[in-house]
Amino acid sequence: QVQLVESGGGVVQAGGSLRLSCLASGRTFSAYTMGWFRQAPGREREFVASIGWSGGNPYYADSVKGRFSLSRDNAKNTVYLRMNSLKPEDTAVYYCARRDPGRTAYDYWGQGTQVTVSS
């Protein structure tokens, strides 16, 4: 059974920074693409960023490009989302998810961590 546990959320003022972490169980973490999504109240869940098994060339949504940075440490089964220059519109529950590189759907999801950016 795969488990994804997010941490690092909190309340921060606009312009501030946070680093989210996602710890994955299982011995094959390095084989999977990892992604971050977010869902704000009253809105659909949206893609934030993803990173392949090697950690190279992360992909970002336009709304976070240049402000967020995604990395992974396969030895620690952990993926990190560094969020800088946070804006109130970044307020959401952030979810970590796993995807088989050969598939389009993410198959395992974490419970989410709340990020609140005050103006």
Short mmCIF file of N, CA and C in Angstrom, two decimals:
data_model
loop_
_atom_site.label_atom_id
_atom_site.label_comp_id
_atom_site.label_asym_id
_atom_site.label_seq_id
_atom_site.Cartn_x
_atom_site.Cartn_y
_atom_site.Cartn_z
N GLN A 1 0.84 -1.18 0.00
CA GLN A 1 0.00 0.00 0.00
C GLN A 1 0.88 1.24 0.00
N VAL A 2 0.65 2.12 -0.94
CA VAL A 2 1.43 3.36 -1.05
C VAL A 2 0.75 4.44 -0.21
N GLN A 3 1.55 5.15 0.54
CA GLN A 3 1.04 6.29 1.29
C GLN A 3 1.86 7.52 0.97
N LEU A 4 1.18 8.63 0.80
CA LEU A 4 1.83 9.92 0.56
C LEU A 4 1.41 10.86 1.69
N VAL A 5 2.38 11.44 2.36
CA VAL A 5 2.07 12.31 3.49
C VAL A 5 2.71 13.66 3.25
N GLU A 6 1.86 14.68 3.14
CA GLU A 6 2.34 16.04 2.93
C GLU A 6 2.56 16.73 4.27
N SER A 7 3.48 17.68 4.26
CA SER A 7 3.73 18.50 5.44
C SER A 7 4.29 19.83 4.99
N GLY A 8 4.31 20.79 5.93
CA GLY A 8 4.93 22.07 5.64
C GLY A 8 3.97 23.21 5.37
N GLY A 9 2.68 22.92 5.33
CA GLY A 9 1.72 23.99 5.11
C GLY A 9 1.63 24.90 6.32
N GLY A 10 0.92 26.02 6.14
CA GLY A 10 0.75 26.96 7.23
C GLY A 10 0.21 28.27 6.74
N VAL A 11 0.32 29.27 7.61
CA VAL A 11 -0.15 30.62 7.29
C VAL A 11 1.07 31.51 7.08
N VAL A 12 1.06 32.26 6.00
CA VAL A 12 2.19 33.12 5.67
C VAL A 12 1.64 34.41 5.05
N GLN A 13 2.37 35.48 5.23
CA GLN A 13 1.97 36.75 4.62
C GLN A 13 2.33 36.77 3.14
N ALA A 14 1.61 37.55 2.39
CA ALA A 14 1.91 37.71 0.97
C ALA A 14 3.37 38.12 0.79
N GLY A 15 4.02 37.50 -0.17
CA GLY A 15 5.43 37.75 -0.40
C GLY A 15 6.34 36.77 0.33
N GLY A 16 5.77 36.01 1.23
CA GLY A 16 6.56 35.06 2.00
C GLY A 16 6.79 33.76 1.27
N SER A 17 7.41 32.83 2.00
CA SER A 17 7.79 31.54 1.41
C SER A 17 7.39 30.39 2.32
N LEU A 18 7.18 29.25 1.71
CA LEU A 18 6.96 28.00 2.42
C LEU A 18 7.59 26.88 1.61
N ARG A 19 7.95 25.80 2.30
CA ARG A 19 8.40 24.61 1.60
C ARG A 19 7.52 23.43 2.03
N LEU A 20 6.86 22.85 1.06
CA LEU A 20 6.06 21.67 1.31
C LEU A 20 6.90 20.42 1.04
N SER A 21 6.63 19.39 1.82
CA SER A 21 7.29 18.10 1.62
C SER A 21 6.24 17.02 1.44
N CYS A 22 6.61 16.01 0.68
CA CYS A 22 5.73 14.86 0.49
C CYS A 22 6.59 13.62 0.66
N LEU A 23 6.29 12.87 1.71
CA LEU A 23 7.02 11.63 1.99
C LEU A 23 6.20 10.46 1.49
N ALA A 24 6.83 9.62 0.67
CA ALA A 24 6.14 8.47 0.09
C ALA A 24 6.65 7.17 0.68
N SER A 25 5.74 6.26 0.93
CA SER A 25 6.13 4.93 1.38
C SER A 25 6.41 4.07 0.15
N GLY A 26 7.08 2.97 0.36
CA GLY A 26 7.34 2.07 -0.76
C GLY A 26 8.76 2.16 -1.27
N ARG A 27 9.23 1.08 -1.87
CA ARG A 27 10.62 1.01 -2.29
C ARG A 27 10.84 1.45 -3.73
N THR A 28 9.78 1.75 -4.46
CA THR A 28 9.94 2.09 -5.87
C THR A 28 9.65 3.55 -6.14
N PHE A 29 9.81 4.39 -5.15
CA PHE A 29 9.51 5.82 -5.28
C PHE A 29 10.20 6.41 -6.49
N SER A 30 11.44 6.05 -6.71
CA SER A 30 12.23 6.69 -7.76
C SER A 30 11.71 6.38 -9.17
N ALA A 31 10.83 5.41 -9.29
CA ALA A 31 10.34 5.02 -10.62
C ALA A 31 9.17 5.88 -11.08
N TYR A 32 8.64 6.70 -10.21
CA TYR A 32 7.38 7.39 -10.51
C TYR A 32 7.55 8.89 -10.67
N THR A 33 6.69 9.45 -11.51
CA THR A 33 6.52 10.89 -11.58
C THR A 33 5.71 11.34 -10.37
N MET A 34 6.13 12.43 -9.79
CA MET A 34 5.42 13.00 -8.64
C MET A 34 4.87 14.37 -9.01
N GLY A 35 3.69 14.65 -8.53
CA GLY A 35 3.06 15.92 -8.85
C GLY A 35 2.45 16.58 -7.63
N TRP A 36 2.25 17.88 -7.76
CA TRP A 36 1.53 18.66 -6.75
C TRP A 36 0.32 19.30 -7.42
N PHE A 37 -0.76 19.25 -6.71
CA PHE A 37 -2.00 19.88 -7.13
C PHE A 37 -2.51 20.74 -5.98
N ARG A 38 -3.46 21.60 -6.28
CA ARG A 38 -4.06 22.40 -5.21
C ARG A 38 -5.55 22.62 -5.48
N GLN A 39 -6.27 22.84 -4.41
CA GLN A 39 -7.70 23.11 -4.53
C GLN A 39 -8.09 24.20 -3.54
N ALA A 40 -8.57 25.29 -4.09
CA ALA A 40 -9.05 26.40 -3.28
C ALA A 40 -10.55 26.22 -3.04
N PRO A 41 -11.08 26.84 -2.00
CA PRO A 41 -12.53 26.71 -1.71
C PRO A 41 -13.37 27.14 -2.90
N GLY A 42 -14.32 26.29 -3.27
CA GLY A 42 -15.23 26.61 -4.36
C GLY A 42 -14.64 26.46 -5.74
N ARG A 43 -13.43 25.95 -5.82
CA ARG A 43 -12.79 25.80 -7.12
C ARG A 43 -12.38 24.35 -7.35
N GLU A 44 -12.16 24.01 -8.61
CA GLU A 44 -11.71 22.66 -8.93
C GLU A 44 -10.23 22.52 -8.61
N ARG A 45 -9.85 21.28 -8.40
CA ARG A 45 -8.44 21.00 -8.17
C ARG A 45 -7.66 21.31 -9.43
N GLU A 46 -6.48 21.93 -9.25
CA GLU A 46 -5.68 22.30 -10.40
C GLU A 46 -4.25 21.81 -10.25
N PHE A 47 -3.62 21.57 -11.37
CA PHE A 47 -2.24 21.14 -11.42
C PHE A 47 -1.32 22.29 -11.02
N VAL A 48 -0.28 21.96 -10.26
CA VAL A 48 0.72 22.96 -9.86
C VAL A 48 2.07 22.66 -10.51
N ALA A 49 2.57 21.45 -10.30
CA ALA A 49 3.89 21.12 -10.82
C ALA A 49 4.09 19.61 -10.80
N SER A 50 5.02 19.13 -11.62
CA SER A 50 5.35 17.72 -11.61
C SER A 50 6.83 17.55 -11.89
N ILE A 51 7.34 16.37 -11.50
CA ILE A 51 8.76 16.09 -11.67
C ILE A 51 8.93 14.63 -11.99
N GLY A 52 9.77 14.32 -12.97
CA GLY A 52 10.00 12.95 -13.37
C GLY A 52 10.91 12.21 -12.42
N TRP A 53 11.14 10.94 -12.71
CA TRP A 53 11.88 10.09 -11.80
C TRP A 53 13.30 10.58 -11.55
N SER A 54 13.93 11.19 -12.54
CA SER A 54 15.32 11.62 -12.40
C SER A 54 15.45 12.97 -11.70
N GLY A 55 14.37 13.69 -11.59
CA GLY A 55 14.41 15.01 -10.97
C GLY A 55 14.73 16.14 -11.93
N GLY A 56 15.00 15.82 -13.17
CA GLY A 56 15.33 16.85 -14.13
C GLY A 56 14.08 17.46 -14.77
N ASN A 57 14.20 18.72 -15.21
CA ASN A 57 13.14 19.40 -15.97
C ASN A 57 11.76 19.32 -15.34
N PRO A 58 11.59 19.84 -14.14
CA PRO A 58 10.24 19.91 -13.57
C PRO A 58 9.33 20.75 -14.47
N TYR A 59 8.05 20.46 -14.40
CA TYR A 59 7.06 21.16 -15.22
C TYR A 59 6.13 21.93 -14.30
N TYR A 60 5.83 23.19 -14.65
CA TYR A 60 5.04 24.05 -13.77
C TYR A 60 3.83 24.63 -14.49
N ALA A 61 2.79 24.86 -13.72
CA ALA A 61 1.67 25.62 -14.23
C ALA A 61 2.12 27.07 -14.43
N ASP A 62 1.53 27.74 -15.40
CA ASP A 62 1.92 29.13 -15.67
C ASP A 62 1.74 30.02 -14.44
N SER A 63 0.75 29.72 -13.64
CA SER A 63 0.44 30.57 -12.48
C SER A 63 1.52 30.55 -11.41
N VAL A 64 2.38 29.53 -11.43
CA VAL A 64 3.42 29.43 -10.39
C VAL A 64 4.83 29.48 -10.96
N LYS A 65 4.94 29.48 -12.26
CA LYS A 65 6.25 29.46 -12.90
C LYS A 65 7.07 30.67 -12.48
N GLY A 66 8.32 30.41 -12.10
CA GLY A 66 9.20 31.48 -11.65
C GLY A 66 9.10 31.75 -10.15
N ARG A 67 8.08 31.22 -9.50
CA ARG A 67 7.93 31.42 -8.05
C ARG A 67 8.07 30.12 -7.27
N PHE A 68 7.63 29.02 -7.85
CA PHE A 68 7.70 27.72 -7.19
C PHE A 68 8.83 26.90 -7.80
N SER A 69 9.40 26.04 -6.95
CA SER A 69 10.49 25.17 -7.41
C SER A 69 10.27 23.77 -6.86
N LEU A 70 10.29 22.79 -7.73
CA LEU A 70 10.02 21.41 -7.35
C LEU A 70 11.29 20.58 -7.45
N SER A 71 11.53 19.78 -6.43
CA SER A 71 12.70 18.91 -6.44
C SER A 71 12.36 17.61 -5.73
N ARG A 72 13.24 16.63 -5.86
CA ARG A 72 13.00 15.35 -5.19
C ARG A 72 14.32 14.77 -4.70
N ASP A 73 14.21 13.99 -3.64
CA ASP A 73 15.35 13.26 -3.09
C ASP A 73 14.93 11.80 -3.04
N ASN A 74 15.36 11.03 -4.03
CA ASN A 74 14.92 9.64 -4.12
C ASN A 74 15.46 8.79 -2.97
N ALA A 75 16.58 9.17 -2.42
CA ALA A 75 17.12 8.43 -1.27
C ALA A 75 16.24 8.58 -0.04
N LYS A 76 15.50 9.68 0.02
CA LYS A 76 14.62 9.94 1.17
C LYS A 76 13.14 9.75 0.82
N ASN A 77 12.85 9.28 -0.38
CA ASN A 77 11.46 9.09 -0.81
C ASN A 77 10.63 10.36 -0.63
N THR A 78 11.23 11.49 -0.91
CA THR A 78 10.58 12.76 -0.62
C THR A 78 10.65 13.70 -1.81
N VAL A 79 9.57 14.42 -2.02
CA VAL A 79 9.54 15.47 -3.03
C VAL A 79 9.22 16.78 -2.31
N TYR A 80 9.87 17.85 -2.77
CA TYR A 80 9.76 19.14 -2.11
C TYR A 80 9.20 20.19 -3.08
N LEU A 81 8.31 21.03 -2.56
CA LEU A 81 7.79 22.15 -3.34
C LEU A 81 8.14 23.42 -2.60
N ARG A 82 9.09 24.15 -3.13
CA ARG A 82 9.48 25.42 -2.54
C ARG A 82 8.63 26.49 -3.18
N MET A 83 7.95 27.27 -2.34
CA MET A 83 7.03 28.30 -2.83
C MET A 83 7.50 29.66 -2.35
N ASN A 84 7.88 30.51 -3.28
CA ASN A 84 8.34 31.86 -2.97
C ASN A 84 7.36 32.88 -3.50
N SER A 85 7.49 34.11 -3.02
CA SER A 85 6.64 35.22 -3.48
C SER A 85 5.17 34.82 -3.47
N LEU A 86 4.75 34.26 -2.38
CA LEU A 86 3.37 33.75 -2.30
C LEU A 86 2.36 34.88 -2.38
N LYS A 87 1.24 34.56 -3.01
CA LYS A 87 0.16 35.51 -3.20
C LYS A 87 -1.10 34.96 -2.52
N PRO A 88 -2.04 35.84 -2.18
CA PRO A 88 -3.29 35.35 -1.58
C PRO A 88 -4.00 34.31 -2.46
N GLU A 89 -3.86 34.44 -3.76
CA GLU A 89 -4.52 33.47 -4.65
C GLU A 89 -3.85 32.10 -4.65
N ASP A 90 -2.73 31.97 -3.96
CA ASP A 90 -2.10 30.66 -3.78
C ASP A 90 -2.74 29.89 -2.62
N THR A 91 -3.61 30.53 -1.89
CA THR A 91 -4.28 29.87 -0.78
C THR A 91 -5.09 28.68 -1.27
N ALA A 92 -4.82 27.52 -0.69
CA ALA A 92 -5.48 26.29 -1.13
C ALA A 92 -4.99 25.13 -0.26
N VAL A 93 -5.65 24.00 -0.43
CA VAL A 93 -5.11 22.75 0.09
C VAL A 93 -4.22 22.17 -1.01
N TYR A 94 -3.00 21.84 -0.65
CA TYR A 94 -2.04 21.31 -1.61
C TYR A 94 -1.91 19.80 -1.43
N TYR A 95 -1.98 19.11 -2.55
CA TYR A 95 -1.94 17.65 -2.55
C TYR A 95 -0.74 17.15 -3.35
N CYS A 96 -0.13 16.12 -2.82
CA CYS A 96 0.93 15.40 -3.50
C CYS A 96 0.31 14.16 -4.16
N ALA A 97 0.82 13.79 -5.33
CA ALA A 97 0.27 12.62 -6.02
C ALA A 97 1.36 11.90 -6.80
N ARG A 98 1.10 10.64 -7.08
CA ARG A 98 2.07 9.79 -7.79
C ARG A 98 1.48 9.32 -9.11
N ARG A 99 2.34 9.27 -10.12
CA ARG A 99 1.90 8.79 -11.44
C ARG A 99 2.92 7.86 -12.04
N ASP A 100 2.44 6.76 -12.57
CA ASP A 100 3.29 5.88 -13.36
C ASP A 100 3.67 6.62 -14.64
N PRO A 101 4.95 6.68 -14.98
CA PRO A 101 5.35 7.44 -16.17
C PRO A 101 4.67 6.98 -17.45
N GLY A 102 4.21 5.72 -17.48
CA GLY A 102 3.55 5.21 -18.67
C GLY A 102 2.06 5.50 -18.73
N ARG A 103 1.55 6.20 -17.76
CA ARG A 103 0.12 6.48 -17.70
C ARG A 103 -0.12 7.97 -17.55
N THR A 104 -1.36 8.38 -17.79
CA THR A 104 -1.69 9.79 -17.71
C THR A 104 -2.33 10.17 -16.38
N ALA A 105 -2.86 9.20 -15.66
CA ALA A 105 -3.58 9.51 -14.43
C ALA A 105 -2.69 9.30 -13.20
N TYR A 106 -2.88 10.16 -12.22
CA TYR A 106 -2.23 9.99 -10.93
C TYR A 106 -3.05 8.98 -10.12
N ASP A 107 -2.36 7.99 -9.55
CA ASP A 107 -3.10 6.90 -8.93
C ASP A 107 -3.12 6.93 -7.40
N TYR A 108 -2.19 7.62 -6.79
CA TYR A 108 -2.18 7.74 -5.33
C TYR A 108 -2.06 9.21 -4.95
N TRP A 109 -2.82 9.55 -3.92
CA TRP A 109 -2.88 10.93 -3.47
C TRP A 109 -2.68 11.01 -1.97
N GLY A 110 -2.08 12.12 -1.53
CA GLY A 110 -1.99 12.37 -0.11
C GLY A 110 -3.26 13.03 0.41
N GLN A 111 -3.27 13.30 1.70
CA GLN A 111 -4.44 13.90 2.34
C GLN A 111 -4.47 15.41 2.20
N GLY A 112 -3.37 16.00 1.84
CA GLY A 112 -3.32 17.43 1.62
C GLY A 112 -2.80 18.22 2.82
N THR A 113 -2.27 19.39 2.53
CA THR A 113 -1.81 20.30 3.57
C THR A 113 -2.28 21.71 3.20
N GLN A 114 -2.80 22.42 4.19
CA GLN A 114 -3.39 23.74 3.95
C GLN A 114 -2.31 24.81 3.88
N VAL A 115 -2.41 25.63 2.85
CA VAL A 115 -1.55 26.81 2.71
C VAL A 115 -2.47 28.03 2.67
N THR A 116 -2.23 28.95 3.57
CA THR A 116 -3.03 30.18 3.62
C THR A 116 -2.10 31.37 3.51
N VAL A 117 -2.36 32.22 2.54
CA VAL A 117 -1.54 33.40 2.31
C VAL A 117 -2.40 34.62 2.62
N SER A 118 -1.99 35.38 3.61
CA SER A 118 -2.75 36.56 4.00
C SER A 118 -2.21 37.79 3.29
N SER A 119 -3.11 38.72 3.00
CA SER A 119 -2.72 39.94 2.28
C SER A 119 -2.33 41.05 3.24
#
